[in-house]
Coordinates of C-alpha atoms and ligand atoms in Angstrom, one line a residue:
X23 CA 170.9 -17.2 28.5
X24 CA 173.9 -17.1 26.4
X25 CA 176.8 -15.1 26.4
X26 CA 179.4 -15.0 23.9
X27 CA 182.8 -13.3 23.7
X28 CA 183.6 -11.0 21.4
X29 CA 186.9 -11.2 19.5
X30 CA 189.5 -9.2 18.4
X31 CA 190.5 -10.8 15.4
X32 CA 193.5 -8.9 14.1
X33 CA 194.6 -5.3 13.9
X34 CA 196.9 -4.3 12.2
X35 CA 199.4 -2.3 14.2
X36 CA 198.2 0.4 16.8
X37 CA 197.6 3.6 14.5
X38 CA 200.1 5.8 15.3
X39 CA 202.3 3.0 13.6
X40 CA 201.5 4.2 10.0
X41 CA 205.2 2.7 8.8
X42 CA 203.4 -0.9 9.2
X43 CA 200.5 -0.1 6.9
X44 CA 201.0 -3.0 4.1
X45 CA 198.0 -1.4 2.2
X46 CA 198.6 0.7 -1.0
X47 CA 199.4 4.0 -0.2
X48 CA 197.0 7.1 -2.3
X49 CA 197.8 9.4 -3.2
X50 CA 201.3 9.3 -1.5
X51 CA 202.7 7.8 2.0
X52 CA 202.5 10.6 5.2
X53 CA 205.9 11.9 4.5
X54 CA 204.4 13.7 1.4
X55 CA 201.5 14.5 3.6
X56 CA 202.0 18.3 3.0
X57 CA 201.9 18.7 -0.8
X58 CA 198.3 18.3 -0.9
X59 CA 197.1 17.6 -4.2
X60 CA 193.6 18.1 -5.6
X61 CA 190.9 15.5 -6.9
X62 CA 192.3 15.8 -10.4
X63 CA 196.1 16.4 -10.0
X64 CA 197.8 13.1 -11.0
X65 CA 200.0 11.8 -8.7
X66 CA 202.7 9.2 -8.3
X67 CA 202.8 6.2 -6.0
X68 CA 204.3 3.1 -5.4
X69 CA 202.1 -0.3 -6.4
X70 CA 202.5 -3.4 -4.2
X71 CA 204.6 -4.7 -6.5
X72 CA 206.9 -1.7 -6.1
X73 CA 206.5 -0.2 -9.4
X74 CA 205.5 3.4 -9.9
X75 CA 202.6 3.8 -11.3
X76 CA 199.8 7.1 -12.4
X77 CA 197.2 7.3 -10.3
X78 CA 194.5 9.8 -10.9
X79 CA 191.5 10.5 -8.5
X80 CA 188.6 10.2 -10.0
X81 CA 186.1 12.7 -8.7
X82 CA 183.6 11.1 -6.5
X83 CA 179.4 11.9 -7.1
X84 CA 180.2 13.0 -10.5
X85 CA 178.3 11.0 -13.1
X86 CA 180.3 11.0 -16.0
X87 CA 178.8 8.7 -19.4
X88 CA 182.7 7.9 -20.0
X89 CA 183.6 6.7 -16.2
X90 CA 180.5 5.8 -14.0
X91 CA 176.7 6.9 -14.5
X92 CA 175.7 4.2 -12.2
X93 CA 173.7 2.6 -15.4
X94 CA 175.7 1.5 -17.8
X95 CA 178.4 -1.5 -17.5
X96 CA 177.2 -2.5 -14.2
X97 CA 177.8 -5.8 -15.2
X98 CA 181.4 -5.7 -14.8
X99 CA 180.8 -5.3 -11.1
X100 CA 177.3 -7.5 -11.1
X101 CA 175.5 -9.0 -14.1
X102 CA 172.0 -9.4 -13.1
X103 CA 171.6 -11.4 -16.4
X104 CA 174.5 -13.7 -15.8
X105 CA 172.9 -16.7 -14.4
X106 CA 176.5 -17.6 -12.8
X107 CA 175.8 -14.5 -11.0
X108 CA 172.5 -15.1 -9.4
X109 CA 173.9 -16.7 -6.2
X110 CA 174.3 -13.8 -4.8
X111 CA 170.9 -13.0 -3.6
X112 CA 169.0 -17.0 -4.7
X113 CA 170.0 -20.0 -2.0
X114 CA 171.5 -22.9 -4.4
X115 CA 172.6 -24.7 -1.1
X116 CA 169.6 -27.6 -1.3
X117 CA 167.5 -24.2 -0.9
X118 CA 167.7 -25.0 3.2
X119 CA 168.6 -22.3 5.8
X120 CA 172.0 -22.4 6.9
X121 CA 171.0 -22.9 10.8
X122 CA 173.0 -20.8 13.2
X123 CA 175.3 -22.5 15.5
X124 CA 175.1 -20.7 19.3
X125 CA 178.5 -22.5 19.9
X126 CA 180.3 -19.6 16.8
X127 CA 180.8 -16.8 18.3
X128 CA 180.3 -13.4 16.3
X129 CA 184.0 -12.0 15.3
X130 CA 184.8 -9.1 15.2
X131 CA 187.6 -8.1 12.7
X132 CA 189.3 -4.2 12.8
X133 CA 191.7 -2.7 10.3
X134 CA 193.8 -0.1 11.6
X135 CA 193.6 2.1 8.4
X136 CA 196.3 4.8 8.2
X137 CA 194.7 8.7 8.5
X138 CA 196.3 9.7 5.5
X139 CA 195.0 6.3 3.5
X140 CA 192.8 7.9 0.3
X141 CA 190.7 4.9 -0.8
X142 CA 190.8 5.0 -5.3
X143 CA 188.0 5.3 -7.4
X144 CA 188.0 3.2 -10.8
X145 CA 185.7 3.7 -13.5
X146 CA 183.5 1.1 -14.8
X147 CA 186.0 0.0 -17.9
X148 CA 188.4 -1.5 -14.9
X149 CA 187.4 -4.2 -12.5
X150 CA 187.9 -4.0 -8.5
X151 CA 189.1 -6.8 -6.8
X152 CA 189.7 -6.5 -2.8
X153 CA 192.4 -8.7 -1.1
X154 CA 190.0 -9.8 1.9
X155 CA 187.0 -11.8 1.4
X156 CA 185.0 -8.8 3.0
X157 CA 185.9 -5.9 2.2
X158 CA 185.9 -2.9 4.9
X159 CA 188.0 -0.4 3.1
X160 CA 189.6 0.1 -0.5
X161 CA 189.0 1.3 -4.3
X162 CA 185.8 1.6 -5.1
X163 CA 183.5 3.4 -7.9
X164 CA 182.9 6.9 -8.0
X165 CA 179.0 6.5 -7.5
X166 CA 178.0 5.6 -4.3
X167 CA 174.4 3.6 -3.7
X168 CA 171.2 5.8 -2.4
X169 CA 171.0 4.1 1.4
X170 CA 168.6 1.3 1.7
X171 CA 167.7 -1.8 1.0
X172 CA 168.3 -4.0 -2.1
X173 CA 168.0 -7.0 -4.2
X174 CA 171.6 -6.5 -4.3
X175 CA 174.4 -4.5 -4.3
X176 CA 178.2 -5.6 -5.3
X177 CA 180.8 -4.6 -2.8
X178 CA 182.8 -2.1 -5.0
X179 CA 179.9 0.1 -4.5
X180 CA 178.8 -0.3 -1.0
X181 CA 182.8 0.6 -0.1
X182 CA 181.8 3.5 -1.1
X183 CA 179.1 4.4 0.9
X184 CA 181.3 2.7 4.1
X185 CA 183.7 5.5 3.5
X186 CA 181.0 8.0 4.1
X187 CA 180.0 6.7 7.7
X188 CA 177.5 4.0 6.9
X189 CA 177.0 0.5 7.9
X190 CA 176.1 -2.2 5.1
X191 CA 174.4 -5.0 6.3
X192 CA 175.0 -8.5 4.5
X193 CA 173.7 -12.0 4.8
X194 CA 174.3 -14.8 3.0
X195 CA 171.1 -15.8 0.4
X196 CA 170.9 -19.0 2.8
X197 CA 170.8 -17.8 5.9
X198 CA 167.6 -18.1 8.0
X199 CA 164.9 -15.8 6.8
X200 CA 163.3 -14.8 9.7
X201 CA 166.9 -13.9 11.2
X202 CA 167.1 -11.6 8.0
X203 CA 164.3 -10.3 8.5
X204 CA 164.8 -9.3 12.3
X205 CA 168.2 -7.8 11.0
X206 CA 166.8 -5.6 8.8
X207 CA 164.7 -4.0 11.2
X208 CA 167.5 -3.6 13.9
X209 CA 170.1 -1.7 11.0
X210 CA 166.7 0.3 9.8
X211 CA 165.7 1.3 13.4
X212 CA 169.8 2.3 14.0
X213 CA 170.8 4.7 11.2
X214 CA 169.7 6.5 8.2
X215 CA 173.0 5.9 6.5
X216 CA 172.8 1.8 5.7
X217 CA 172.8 -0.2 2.9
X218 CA 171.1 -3.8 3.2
X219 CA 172.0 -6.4 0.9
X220 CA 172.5 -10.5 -0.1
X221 CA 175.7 -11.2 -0.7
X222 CA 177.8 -14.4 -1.3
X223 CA 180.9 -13.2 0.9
X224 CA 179.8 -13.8 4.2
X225 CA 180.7 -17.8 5.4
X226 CA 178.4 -20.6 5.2
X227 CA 179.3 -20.3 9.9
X228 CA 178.6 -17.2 10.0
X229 CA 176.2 -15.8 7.3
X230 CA 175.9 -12.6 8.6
X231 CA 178.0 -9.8 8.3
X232 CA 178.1 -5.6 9.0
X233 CA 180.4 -3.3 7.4
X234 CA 181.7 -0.9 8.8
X235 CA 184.7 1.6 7.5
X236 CA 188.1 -0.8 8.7
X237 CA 185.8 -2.6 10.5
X238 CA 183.9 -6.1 10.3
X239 CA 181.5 -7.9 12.1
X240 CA 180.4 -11.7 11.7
X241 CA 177.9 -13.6 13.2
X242 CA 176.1 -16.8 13.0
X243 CA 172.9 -16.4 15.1
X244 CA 171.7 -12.8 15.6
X245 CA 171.7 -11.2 18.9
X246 CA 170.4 -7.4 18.8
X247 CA 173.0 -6.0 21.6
X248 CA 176.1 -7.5 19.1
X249 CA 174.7 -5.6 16.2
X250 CA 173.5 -2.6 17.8
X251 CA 177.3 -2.4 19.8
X252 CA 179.0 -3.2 16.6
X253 CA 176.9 -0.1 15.2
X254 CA 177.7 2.3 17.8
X255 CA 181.1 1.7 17.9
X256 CA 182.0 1.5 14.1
X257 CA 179.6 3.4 12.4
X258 CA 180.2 7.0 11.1
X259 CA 184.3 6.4 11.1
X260 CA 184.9 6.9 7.6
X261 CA 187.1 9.3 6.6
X262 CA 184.5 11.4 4.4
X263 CA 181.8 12.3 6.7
X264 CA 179.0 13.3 5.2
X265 CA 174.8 12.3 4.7
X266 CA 174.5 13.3 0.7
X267 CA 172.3 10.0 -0.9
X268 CA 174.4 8.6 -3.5
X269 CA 173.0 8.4 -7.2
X270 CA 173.2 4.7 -7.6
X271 CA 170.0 3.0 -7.0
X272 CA 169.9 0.1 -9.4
X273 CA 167.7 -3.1 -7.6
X274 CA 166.7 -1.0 -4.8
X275 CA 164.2 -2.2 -2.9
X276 CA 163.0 0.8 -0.4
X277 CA 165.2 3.4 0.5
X278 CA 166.6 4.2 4.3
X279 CA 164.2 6.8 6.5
X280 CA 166.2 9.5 9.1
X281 CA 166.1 7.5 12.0
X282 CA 167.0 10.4 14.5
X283 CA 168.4 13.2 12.0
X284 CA 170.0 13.2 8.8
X285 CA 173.5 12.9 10.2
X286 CA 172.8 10.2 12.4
X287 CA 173.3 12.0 15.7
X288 CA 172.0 9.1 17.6
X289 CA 172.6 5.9 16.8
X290 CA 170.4 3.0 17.8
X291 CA 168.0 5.6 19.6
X292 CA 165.5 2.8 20.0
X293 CA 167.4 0.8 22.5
X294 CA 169.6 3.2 24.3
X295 CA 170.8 2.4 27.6
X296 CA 169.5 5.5 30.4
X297 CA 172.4 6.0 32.5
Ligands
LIG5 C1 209.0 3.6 -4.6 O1 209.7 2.5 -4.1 C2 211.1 2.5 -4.4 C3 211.7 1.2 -3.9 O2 211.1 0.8 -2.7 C4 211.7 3.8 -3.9 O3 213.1 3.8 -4.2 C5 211.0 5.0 -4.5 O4 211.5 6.2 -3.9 C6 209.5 4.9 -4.2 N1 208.8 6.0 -4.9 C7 207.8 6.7 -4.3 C8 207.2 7.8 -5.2 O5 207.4 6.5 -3.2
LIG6 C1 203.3 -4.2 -11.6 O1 202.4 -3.2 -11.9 C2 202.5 -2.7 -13.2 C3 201.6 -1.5 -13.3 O2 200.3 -1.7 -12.7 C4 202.0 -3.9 -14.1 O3 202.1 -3.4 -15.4 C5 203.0 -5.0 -13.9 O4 202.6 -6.1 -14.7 C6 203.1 -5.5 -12.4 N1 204.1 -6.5 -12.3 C7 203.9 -7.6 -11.5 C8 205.1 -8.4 -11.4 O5 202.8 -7.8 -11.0
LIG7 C1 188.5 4.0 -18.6 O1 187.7 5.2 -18.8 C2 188.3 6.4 -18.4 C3 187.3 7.5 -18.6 O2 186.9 7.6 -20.0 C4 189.6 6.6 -19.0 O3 190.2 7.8 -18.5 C5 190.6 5.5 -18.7 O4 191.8 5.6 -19.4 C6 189.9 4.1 -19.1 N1 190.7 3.0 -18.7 C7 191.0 1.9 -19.4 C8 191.8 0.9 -18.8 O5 190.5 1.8 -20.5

């Protein structure tokens, strides 16, 4: 039997450190804390490139025809008629498995995301483009995907849903179908509140990856303990806690069952450990 060491990748700075956060601040740095401001007040904050620019929060689970209905101008975020974007869920690579390597071991990567960070929504007239090559936190679009599992989703609408709590669950279109399909069953059986979905951003190593709110794990062969651990530790840390489906549903495949109660009161119940 193997055994592999999990990582710490990187963190960035313990959390009471908020003056280290290199992230955008919205809608305004901890100082400002106090003067709350509502979902449509506009505010003012400073760009990483130091200039001040309008921000306005867009409200979330709204559909709106002129920002996000979840149906029209999807394909600024995914083009499912754009044949450059199909390899995200179709394996170009010589249409062989990418075979896992027991010598990688999984990694797990953690963001230590301020309290008083406010992730921005955009509508679907302005692209999102995240800074890391998984996203775990960030802008993302006002409508949030139904949980379940689908053809595909693109990442600046699963943030969403990793804001709220859940897990997404990605593998790479060439990564060994019978691990992907054992994967599927181990996020189904852990939470209601998952999204499952191809996706080109996990590495050609390690073509597996779970999402979790400031919070990444990758992996090259699947083990159930490393998932199910990576769930129970990262899952429901979002900083908007709550169960409400999304609206978004486009390429769905089957939507996510209660595993133990709508809230996900106990995660992984399958393979608990009795103390
Ligand atoms: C933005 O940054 C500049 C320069 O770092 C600073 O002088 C200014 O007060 C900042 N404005 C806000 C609203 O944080
Ligand atoms: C800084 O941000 C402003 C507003 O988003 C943009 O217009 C400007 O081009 C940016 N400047 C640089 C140097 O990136
Ligand atoms: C995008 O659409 C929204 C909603 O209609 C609008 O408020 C915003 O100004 C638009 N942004 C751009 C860059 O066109």
């Amino acid at each position: 039997m193997l055994h592999f060491l999990l990582y710490l990748l990187m963190a960035i700075g313990p959390r009471a450190c908020e003056k280290e956060w290199s992230g955008v601040w919205f809608p305004q740095s901890p100082e400002n804390k106090n003067k709350s401001l509502t979902d449509s007040e506009t505010s003012r904050s400073n760009d990483t490139n130091q200039t001040l620019v309008n921000h306005k929060r867009i409200p979330m689970g709204v559909e709106n025809e002129k920002c996000d209905d979840a149906h029209k101008n999807l394909g600024i975020d995914f083009d499912p008629y754009d044949i450059r974007h199909s390899t995200v869920y179709m394996c170009l690579d010589n249409r062989r498995d990418y075979r896992g390597d027991y010598n990688m071991e999984p990694l797990i990567t953690v963001y230590d995301i301020p309290d008083a960070y406010v992730a921005l929504h955009k509508c679907m007239n302005t692209s999102i483009q995240y800074a890391e090559r998984i996203p775990t936190f960030g802008t993302h679009r006002p409508l949030w995907p139904r949980y379940g599992e689908y053809k595909y989703v693109p990442p600046q609408r699963w943030v969403h849903n990793s804001e709220h709590g859940a897990v997404i669950a990605l593998y790479h279109p060439c990564a060994n179908k019978h691990q992907i399909e054992e994967l599927k069953l181990i996020v189904k059986s852990c939470l209601y509140r998952h999204i499952i979905t191809p996706s080109d951003l996990p590495s050609k190593d390690r073509p597996f990856a779970i999402v979790a709110w400031g919070a990444l794990l990758e992996f090259s062969v699947l083990q159930r303990d490393v998932v199910e651990n990576f769930i129970r530790t990262y899952a429901l840390k979002g900083p908007e806690q709550i169960s409400r489906d999304g609206q978004y549903d486009h390429l769905l495949l089957a939507p996510a069952q209660v595993v133990s109660t709508i809230d996900d009161d106990v995660l992984c119940p399958k393979h608990r450990k009795r103390d």
